[in-house]
Tab-separated table of C-alpha atoms in Angstrom:
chain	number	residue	atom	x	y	z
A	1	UNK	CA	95.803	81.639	65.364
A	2	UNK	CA	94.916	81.653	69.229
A	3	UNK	CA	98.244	83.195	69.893
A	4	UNK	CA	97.088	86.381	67.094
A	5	UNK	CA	94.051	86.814	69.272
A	6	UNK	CA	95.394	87.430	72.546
A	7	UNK	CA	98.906	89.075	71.262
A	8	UNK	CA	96.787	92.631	72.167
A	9	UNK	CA	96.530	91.338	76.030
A	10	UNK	CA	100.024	90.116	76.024
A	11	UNK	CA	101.344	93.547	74.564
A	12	UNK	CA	99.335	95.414	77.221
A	13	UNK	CA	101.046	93.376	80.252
A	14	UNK	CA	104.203	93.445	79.144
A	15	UNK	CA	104.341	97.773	78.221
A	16	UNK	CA	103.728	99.650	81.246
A	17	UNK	CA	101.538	101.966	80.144
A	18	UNK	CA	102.955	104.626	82.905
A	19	UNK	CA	106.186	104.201	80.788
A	20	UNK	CA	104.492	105.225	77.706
A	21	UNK	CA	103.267	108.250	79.620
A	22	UNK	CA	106.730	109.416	80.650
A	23	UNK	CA	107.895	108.447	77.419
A	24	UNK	CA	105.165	110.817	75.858
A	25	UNK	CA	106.361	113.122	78.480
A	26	UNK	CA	109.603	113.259	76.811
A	27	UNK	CA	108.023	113.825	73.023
A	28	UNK	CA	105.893	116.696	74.626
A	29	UNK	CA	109.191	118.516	75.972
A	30	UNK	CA	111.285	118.264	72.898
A	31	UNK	CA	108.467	119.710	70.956
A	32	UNK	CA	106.868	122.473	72.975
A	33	UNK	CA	109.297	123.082	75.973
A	34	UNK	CA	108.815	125.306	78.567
A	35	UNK	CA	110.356	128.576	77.968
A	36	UNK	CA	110.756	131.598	79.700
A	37	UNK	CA	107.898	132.708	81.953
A	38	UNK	CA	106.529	129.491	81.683
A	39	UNK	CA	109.559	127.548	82.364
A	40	UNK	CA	109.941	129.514	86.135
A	41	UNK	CA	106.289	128.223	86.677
A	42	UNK	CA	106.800	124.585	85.493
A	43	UNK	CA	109.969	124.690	87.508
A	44	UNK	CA	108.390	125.830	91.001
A	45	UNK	CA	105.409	123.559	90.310
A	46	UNK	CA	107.844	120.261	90.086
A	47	UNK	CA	109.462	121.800	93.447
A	48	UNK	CA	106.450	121.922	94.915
A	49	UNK	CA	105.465	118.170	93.864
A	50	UNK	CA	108.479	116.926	94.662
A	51	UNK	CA	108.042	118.229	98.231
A	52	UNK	CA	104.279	116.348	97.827
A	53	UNK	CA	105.822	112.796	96.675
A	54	UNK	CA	108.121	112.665	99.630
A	55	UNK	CA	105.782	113.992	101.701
A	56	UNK	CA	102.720	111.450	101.049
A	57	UNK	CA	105.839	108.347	101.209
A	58	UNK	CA	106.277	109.482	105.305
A	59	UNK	CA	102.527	109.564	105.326
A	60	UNK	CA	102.263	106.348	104.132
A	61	UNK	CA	105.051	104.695	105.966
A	62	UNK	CA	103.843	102.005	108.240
A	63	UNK	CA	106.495	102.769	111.559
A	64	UNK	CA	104.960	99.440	113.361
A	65	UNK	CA	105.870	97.661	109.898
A	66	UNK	CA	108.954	99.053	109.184
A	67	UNK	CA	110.142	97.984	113.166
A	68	UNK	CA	108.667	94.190	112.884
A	69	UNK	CA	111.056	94.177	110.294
A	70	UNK	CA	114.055	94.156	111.485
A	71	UNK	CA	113.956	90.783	112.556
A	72	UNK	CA	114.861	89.652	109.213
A	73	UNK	CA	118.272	92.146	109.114
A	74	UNK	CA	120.027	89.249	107.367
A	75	UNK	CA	117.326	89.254	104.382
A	76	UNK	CA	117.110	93.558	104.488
A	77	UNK	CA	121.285	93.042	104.630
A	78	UNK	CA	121.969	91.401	101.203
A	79	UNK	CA	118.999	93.690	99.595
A	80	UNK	CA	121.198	96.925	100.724
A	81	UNK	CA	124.336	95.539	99.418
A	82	UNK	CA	123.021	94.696	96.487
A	83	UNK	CA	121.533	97.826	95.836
A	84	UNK	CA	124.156	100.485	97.201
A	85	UNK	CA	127.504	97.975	96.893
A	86	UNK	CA	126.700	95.722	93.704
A	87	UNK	CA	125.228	98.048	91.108
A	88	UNK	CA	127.815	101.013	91.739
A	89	UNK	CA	130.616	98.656	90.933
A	90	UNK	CA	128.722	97.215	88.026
A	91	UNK	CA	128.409	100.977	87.263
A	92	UNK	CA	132.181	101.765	87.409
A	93	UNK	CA	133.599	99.212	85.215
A	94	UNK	CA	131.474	100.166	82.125
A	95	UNK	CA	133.183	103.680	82.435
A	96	UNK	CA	135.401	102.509	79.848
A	97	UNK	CA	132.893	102.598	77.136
A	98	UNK	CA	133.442	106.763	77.754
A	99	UNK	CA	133.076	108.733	75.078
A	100	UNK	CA	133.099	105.825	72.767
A	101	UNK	CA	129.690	104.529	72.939
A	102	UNK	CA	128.603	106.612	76.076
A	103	UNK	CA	128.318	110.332	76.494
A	104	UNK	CA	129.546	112.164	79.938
A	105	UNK	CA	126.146	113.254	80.986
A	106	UNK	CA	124.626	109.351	79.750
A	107	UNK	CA	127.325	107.697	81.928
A	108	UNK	CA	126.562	109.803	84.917
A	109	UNK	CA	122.710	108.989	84.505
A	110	UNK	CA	124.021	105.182	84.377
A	111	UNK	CA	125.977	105.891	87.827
A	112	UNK	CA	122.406	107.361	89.209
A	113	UNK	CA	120.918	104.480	88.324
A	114	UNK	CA	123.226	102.383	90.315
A	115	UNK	CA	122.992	104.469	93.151
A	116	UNK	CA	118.953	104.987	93.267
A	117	UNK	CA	117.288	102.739	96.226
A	118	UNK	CA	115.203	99.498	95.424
A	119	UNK	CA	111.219	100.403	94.669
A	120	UNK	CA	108.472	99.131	97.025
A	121	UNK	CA	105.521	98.662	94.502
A	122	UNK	CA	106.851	96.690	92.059
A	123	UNK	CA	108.857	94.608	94.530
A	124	UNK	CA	105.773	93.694	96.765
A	125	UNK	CA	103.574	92.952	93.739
A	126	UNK	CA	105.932	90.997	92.003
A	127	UNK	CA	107.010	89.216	95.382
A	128	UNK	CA	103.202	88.266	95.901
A	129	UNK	CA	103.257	86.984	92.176
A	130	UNK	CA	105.612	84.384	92.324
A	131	UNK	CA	104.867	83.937	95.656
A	132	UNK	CA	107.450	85.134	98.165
A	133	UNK	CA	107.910	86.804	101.767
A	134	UNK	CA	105.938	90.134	100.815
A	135	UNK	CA	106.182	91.401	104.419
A	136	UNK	CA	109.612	91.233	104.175
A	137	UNK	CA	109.166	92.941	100.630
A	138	UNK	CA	107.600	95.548	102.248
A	139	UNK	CA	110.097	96.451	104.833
A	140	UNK	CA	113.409	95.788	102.332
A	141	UNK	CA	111.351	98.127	99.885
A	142	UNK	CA	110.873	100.594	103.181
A	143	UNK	CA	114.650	100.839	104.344
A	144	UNK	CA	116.074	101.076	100.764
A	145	UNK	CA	113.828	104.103	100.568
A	146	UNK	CA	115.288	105.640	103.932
A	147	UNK	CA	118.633	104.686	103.209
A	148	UNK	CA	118.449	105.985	99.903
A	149	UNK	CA	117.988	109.458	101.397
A	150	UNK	CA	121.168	109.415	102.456
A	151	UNK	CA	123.161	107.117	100.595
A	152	UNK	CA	122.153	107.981	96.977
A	153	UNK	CA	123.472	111.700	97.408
A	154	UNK	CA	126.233	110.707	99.276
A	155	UNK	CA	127.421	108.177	96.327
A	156	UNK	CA	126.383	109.925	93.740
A	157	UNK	CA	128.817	113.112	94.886
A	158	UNK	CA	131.903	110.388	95.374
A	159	UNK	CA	131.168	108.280	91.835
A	160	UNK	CA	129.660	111.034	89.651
A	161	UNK	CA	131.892	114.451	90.703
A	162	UNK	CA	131.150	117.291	89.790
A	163	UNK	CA	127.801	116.592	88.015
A	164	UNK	CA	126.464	116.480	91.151
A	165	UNK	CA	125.224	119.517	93.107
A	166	UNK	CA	126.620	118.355	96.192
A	167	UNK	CA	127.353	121.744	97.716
A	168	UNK	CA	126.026	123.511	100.590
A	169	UNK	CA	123.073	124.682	98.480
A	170	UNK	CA	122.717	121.344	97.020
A	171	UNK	CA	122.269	119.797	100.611
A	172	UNK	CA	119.677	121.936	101.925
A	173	UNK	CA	117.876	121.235	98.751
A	174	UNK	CA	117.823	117.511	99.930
A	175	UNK	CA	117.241	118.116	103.373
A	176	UNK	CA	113.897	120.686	102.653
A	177	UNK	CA	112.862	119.190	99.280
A	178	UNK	CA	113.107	115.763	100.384
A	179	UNK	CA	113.943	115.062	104.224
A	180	UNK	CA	111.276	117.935	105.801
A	181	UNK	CA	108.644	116.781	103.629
A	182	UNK	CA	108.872	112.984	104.676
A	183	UNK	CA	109.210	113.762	108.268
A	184	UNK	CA	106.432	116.096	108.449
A	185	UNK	CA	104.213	113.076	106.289
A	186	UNK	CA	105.415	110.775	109.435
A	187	UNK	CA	104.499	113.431	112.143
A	188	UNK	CA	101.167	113.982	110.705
A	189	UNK	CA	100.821	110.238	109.731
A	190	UNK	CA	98.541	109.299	112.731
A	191	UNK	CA	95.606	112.066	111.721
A	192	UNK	CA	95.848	111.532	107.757
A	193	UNK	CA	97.078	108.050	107.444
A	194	UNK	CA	93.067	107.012	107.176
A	195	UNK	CA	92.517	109.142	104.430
A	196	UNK	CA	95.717	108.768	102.264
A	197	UNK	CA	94.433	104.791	102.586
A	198	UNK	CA	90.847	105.129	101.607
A	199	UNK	CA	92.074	107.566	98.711
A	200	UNK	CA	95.001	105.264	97.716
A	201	UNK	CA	93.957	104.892	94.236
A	202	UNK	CA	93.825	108.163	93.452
A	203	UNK	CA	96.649	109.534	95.700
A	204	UNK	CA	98.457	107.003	93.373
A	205	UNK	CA	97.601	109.248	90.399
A	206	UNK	CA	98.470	112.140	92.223
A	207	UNK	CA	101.798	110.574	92.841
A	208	UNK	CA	102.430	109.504	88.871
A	209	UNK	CA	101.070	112.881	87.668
A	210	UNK	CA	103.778	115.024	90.066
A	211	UNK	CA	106.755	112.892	88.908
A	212	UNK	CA	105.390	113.957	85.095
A	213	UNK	CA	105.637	116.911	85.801
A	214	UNK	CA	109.237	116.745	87.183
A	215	UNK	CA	110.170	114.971	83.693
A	216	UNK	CA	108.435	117.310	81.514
A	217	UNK	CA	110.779	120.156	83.581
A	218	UNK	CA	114.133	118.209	82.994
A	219	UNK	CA	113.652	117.797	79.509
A	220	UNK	CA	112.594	121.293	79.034
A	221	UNK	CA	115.367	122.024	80.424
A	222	UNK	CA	117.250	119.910	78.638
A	223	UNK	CA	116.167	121.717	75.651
A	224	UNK	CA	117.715	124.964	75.982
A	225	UNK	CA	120.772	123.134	76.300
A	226	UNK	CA	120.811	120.877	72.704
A	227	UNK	CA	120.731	117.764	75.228
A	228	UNK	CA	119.275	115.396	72.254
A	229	UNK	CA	122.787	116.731	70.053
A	230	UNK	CA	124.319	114.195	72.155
A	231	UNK	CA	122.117	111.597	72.096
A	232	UNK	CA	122.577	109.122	69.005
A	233	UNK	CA	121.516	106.315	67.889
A	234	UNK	CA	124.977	104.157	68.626
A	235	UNK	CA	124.669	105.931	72.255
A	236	UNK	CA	120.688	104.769	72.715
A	237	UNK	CA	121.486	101.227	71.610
A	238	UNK	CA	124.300	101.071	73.858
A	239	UNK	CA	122.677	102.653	76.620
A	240	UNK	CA	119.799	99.673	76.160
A	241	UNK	CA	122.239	96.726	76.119
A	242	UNK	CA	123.614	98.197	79.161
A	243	UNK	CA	120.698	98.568	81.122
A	244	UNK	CA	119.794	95.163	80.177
A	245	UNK	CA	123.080	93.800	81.325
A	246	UNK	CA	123.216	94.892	84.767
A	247	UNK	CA	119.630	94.099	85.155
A	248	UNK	CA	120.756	90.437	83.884
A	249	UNK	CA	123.600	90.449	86.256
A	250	UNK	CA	121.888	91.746	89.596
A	251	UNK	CA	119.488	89.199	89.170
A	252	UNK	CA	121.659	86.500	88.380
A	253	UNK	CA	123.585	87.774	91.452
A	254	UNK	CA	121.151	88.305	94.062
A	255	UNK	CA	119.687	84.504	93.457
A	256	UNK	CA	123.194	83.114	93.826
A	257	UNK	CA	123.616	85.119	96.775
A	258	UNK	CA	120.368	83.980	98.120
A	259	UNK	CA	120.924	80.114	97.653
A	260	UNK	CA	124.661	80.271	99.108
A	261	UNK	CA	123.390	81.764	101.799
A	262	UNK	CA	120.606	79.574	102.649
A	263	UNK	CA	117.813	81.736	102.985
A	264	UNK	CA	114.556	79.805	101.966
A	265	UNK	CA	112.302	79.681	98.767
A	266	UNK	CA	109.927	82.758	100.408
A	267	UNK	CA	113.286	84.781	101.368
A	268	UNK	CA	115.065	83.734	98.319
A	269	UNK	CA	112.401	85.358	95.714
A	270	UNK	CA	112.471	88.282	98.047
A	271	UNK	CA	116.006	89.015	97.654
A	272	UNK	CA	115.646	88.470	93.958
A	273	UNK	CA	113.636	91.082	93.044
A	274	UNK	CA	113.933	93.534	95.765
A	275	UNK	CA	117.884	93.530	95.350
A	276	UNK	CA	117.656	93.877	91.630
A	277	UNK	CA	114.391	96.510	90.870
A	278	UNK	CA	115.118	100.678	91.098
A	279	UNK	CA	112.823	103.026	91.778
A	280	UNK	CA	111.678	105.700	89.036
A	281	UNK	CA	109.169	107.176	91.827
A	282	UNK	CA	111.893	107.808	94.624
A	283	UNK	CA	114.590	108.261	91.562
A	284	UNK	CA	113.292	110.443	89.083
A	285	UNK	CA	112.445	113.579	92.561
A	286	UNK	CA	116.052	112.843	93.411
A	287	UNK	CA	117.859	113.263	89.997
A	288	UNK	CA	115.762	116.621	89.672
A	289	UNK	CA	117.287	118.017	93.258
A	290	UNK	CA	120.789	116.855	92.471
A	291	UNK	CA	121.538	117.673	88.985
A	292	UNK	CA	119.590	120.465	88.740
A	293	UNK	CA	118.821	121.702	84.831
A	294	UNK	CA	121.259	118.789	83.773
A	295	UNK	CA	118.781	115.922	84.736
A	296	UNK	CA	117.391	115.598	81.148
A	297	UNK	CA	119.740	112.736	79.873
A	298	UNK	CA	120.796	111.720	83.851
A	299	UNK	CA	117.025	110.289	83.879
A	300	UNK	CA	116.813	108.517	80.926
A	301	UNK	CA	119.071	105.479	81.419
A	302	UNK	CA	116.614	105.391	85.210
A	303	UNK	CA	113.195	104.859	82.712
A	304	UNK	CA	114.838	102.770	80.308
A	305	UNK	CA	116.155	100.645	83.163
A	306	UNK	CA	112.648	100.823	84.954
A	307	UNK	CA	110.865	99.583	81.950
A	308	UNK	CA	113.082	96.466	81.661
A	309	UNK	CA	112.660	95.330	85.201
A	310	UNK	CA	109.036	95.545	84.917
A	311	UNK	CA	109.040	93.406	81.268
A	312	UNK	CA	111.649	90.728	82.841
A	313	UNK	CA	110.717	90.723	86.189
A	314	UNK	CA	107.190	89.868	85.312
A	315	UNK	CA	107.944	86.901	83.427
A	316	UNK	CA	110.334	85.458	86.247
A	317	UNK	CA	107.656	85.575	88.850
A	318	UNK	CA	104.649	84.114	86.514
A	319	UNK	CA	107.128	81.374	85.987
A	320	UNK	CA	107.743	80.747	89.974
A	321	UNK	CA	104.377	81.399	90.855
A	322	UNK	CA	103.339	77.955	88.712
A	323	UNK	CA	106.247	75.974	90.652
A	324	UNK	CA	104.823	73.608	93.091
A	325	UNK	CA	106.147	74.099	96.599
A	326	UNK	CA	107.002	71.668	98.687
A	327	UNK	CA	108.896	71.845	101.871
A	328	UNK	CA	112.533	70.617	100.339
A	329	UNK	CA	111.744	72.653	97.026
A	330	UNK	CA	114.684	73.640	95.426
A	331	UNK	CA	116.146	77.316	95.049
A	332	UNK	CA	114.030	78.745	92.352
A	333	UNK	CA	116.214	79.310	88.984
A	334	UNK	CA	116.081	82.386	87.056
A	335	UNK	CA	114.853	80.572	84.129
A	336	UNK	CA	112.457	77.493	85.897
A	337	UNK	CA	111.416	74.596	84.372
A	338	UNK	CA	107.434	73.729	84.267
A	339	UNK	CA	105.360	72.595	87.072
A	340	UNK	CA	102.051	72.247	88.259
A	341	UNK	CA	99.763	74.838	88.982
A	342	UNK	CA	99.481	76.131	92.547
A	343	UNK	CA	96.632	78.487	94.284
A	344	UNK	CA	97.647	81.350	95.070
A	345	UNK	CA	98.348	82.643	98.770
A	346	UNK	CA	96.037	85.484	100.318
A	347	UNK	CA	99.152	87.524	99.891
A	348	UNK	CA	99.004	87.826	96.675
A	349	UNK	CA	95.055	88.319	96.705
A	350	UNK	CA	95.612	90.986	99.437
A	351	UNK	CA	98.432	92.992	97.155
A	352	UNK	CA	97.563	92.804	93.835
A	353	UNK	CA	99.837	93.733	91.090
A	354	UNK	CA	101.094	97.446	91.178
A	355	UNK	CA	103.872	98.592	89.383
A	356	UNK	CA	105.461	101.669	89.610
């Protein structure tokens, strides 16, 4: 009855409990939206901290780091055509499934997801975890993230249409809500980028507490517009399975890639989970600017998707991470066999495990 005992501990590491939060989020707009009055001063507050996430990501943006870096263009490479090339074609041939099993509005949220840039957190810690090259986490996760500025609007005008915002209006919106804010964070990087590190703990709330708030105003409103009417339970099933399945086949994708390729085991693990993980923090601010008082059900395939990588990914690198290494080790399978326990590096000491 061991397995009873600790099934608590288990449930807790494998539920993100910044998930449940947005999930909760969700449950708190559908039953007391934000109307009215209210809704004008929800909706200029989630402006406001959308300007404040982008902002604080330049702050925190290592330049030096991001530079070193480029060494490794190969690695960074196969990460950005996973990401922007992979997933958007995975993304177009489920648009079959429309309006079968998929709503418009739930298949243009599953194009967003496809086009959103890789995360940085959850890559590094989960690159530490099992193991891998987590400064070359850090700079993949780092130009994904600048790339995305610019390549997630741009692709999600050309797959998604007229969804999209993608007017005049809708690129100054990008360029002051997103592009200022981050470039002022780097300008002013040098003076505050002591502080923003001694406070990184709670700067990290900050961050997670701004991107509830641009949920809670989707879904609001989302509301006024019967959003949920479309939403059944075929569609949420399928919209699941889905998720799951590109997840499967990015990963399954980026290690084959890897191996042919002959990148080693560090690199390899890298690739893995840096060309397969989305970001809900750089994702959920972008959805908001671009769809405007449509992003209630564009979002939702983003957290479903977010909440799987976490739950898989997790698993895959506690499995590497008790490989032993050796200098001919073989290309780490998505699904490894048992080995020996090995210390872990200072990396992974140094890192931690974040997820976001």
């Amino acid at each position: 009855m061991t397995w009873l005992k600790s099934w608590p501990g288990r449930l807790r590491r494998a539920v993100d409990l910044y998930v449940v939060a947005l999930l909760g989020t969700v449950v708190l707009a559908a039953l007391l939206p934000a109307t009215g009055r209210a809704a004008t001063v929800v909706g200029s507050g989630a402006d406001a901290a959308i300007g404040l996430l982008f902002f604080l990501y330049g702050a925190r943006l290592s330049t030096r780091e991001a530079l070193d870096g480029l060494r490794q263009w190969k690695l960074h490479l196969v990460v950005g055509a996973s990401t922007f090339v992979l997933f958007p074609v995975l993304g177009l041939a489920v648009g079959s499934l429309v309006p079968y099993l998929l709503s418009e509005q739930l298949y243009a949220g599953l194009l967003f997801l496809c086009v959103v840039p890789s995360t940085v957190q959850s890559s590094i810690a989960l690159t530490s975890t099992a193991r891998g090259n987590v400064p070359a986490a850090i700079c993949a996760g780092t130009y994904s993230s600048l790339a995305g500025m610019v390549a997630t609007p741009l692709l999600a005008a050309w797959l998604i249409g007229s969804s999209v915002s993608f007017s005049l209006h809708g690129l100054l919106a990008i360029v002051t809500e997103l592009l200022l804010p981050f470039l002022a964070g780097q300008l002013l990087r040098r003076w505050i980028g002591g502080f923003i590190g001694r406070h990184k703990k709670r700067i990290g709330l900050l961050d997670r507490f701004s991107i509830l708030l641009v949920v809670y105003t989707a879904f609001s409103k989302g509301m006024e517009e019967g959003i949920w009417r479309q939403m059944t339970p075929v569609r949420l099933l399928a919209l699941l399975v889905l998720a799951a399945s590109l997840l499967a086949v990015a990963l399954a994708t980026t290690s084959f890639a890897a191996r042919k390729l002959g990148f080693g085991r560090e690199d390899r693990i890298t690739i893995v989970f840096c060309g397969s993980n989305k970001s809900l923090a750089t994702g959920l601010p972008m959805a908001a600017v671009l769809f405007g008082s449509s992003a209630g059900l564009v979002i939702l395939p983003l957290m479903l998707f977010h909440q799987l990588q976490l739950m898989v990914c997790a698993v895959i690198a506690g499995r590497w991470s008790r490989e032993p290494v050796t200098a001919s080790a073989a290309p780490p399978p998505l699904v490894p066999v048992r080995g020996t326990a090995h210390q872990p590096s200072n990396r992974r000491q140094k890192f931690g495990h974040v997820t976001k």
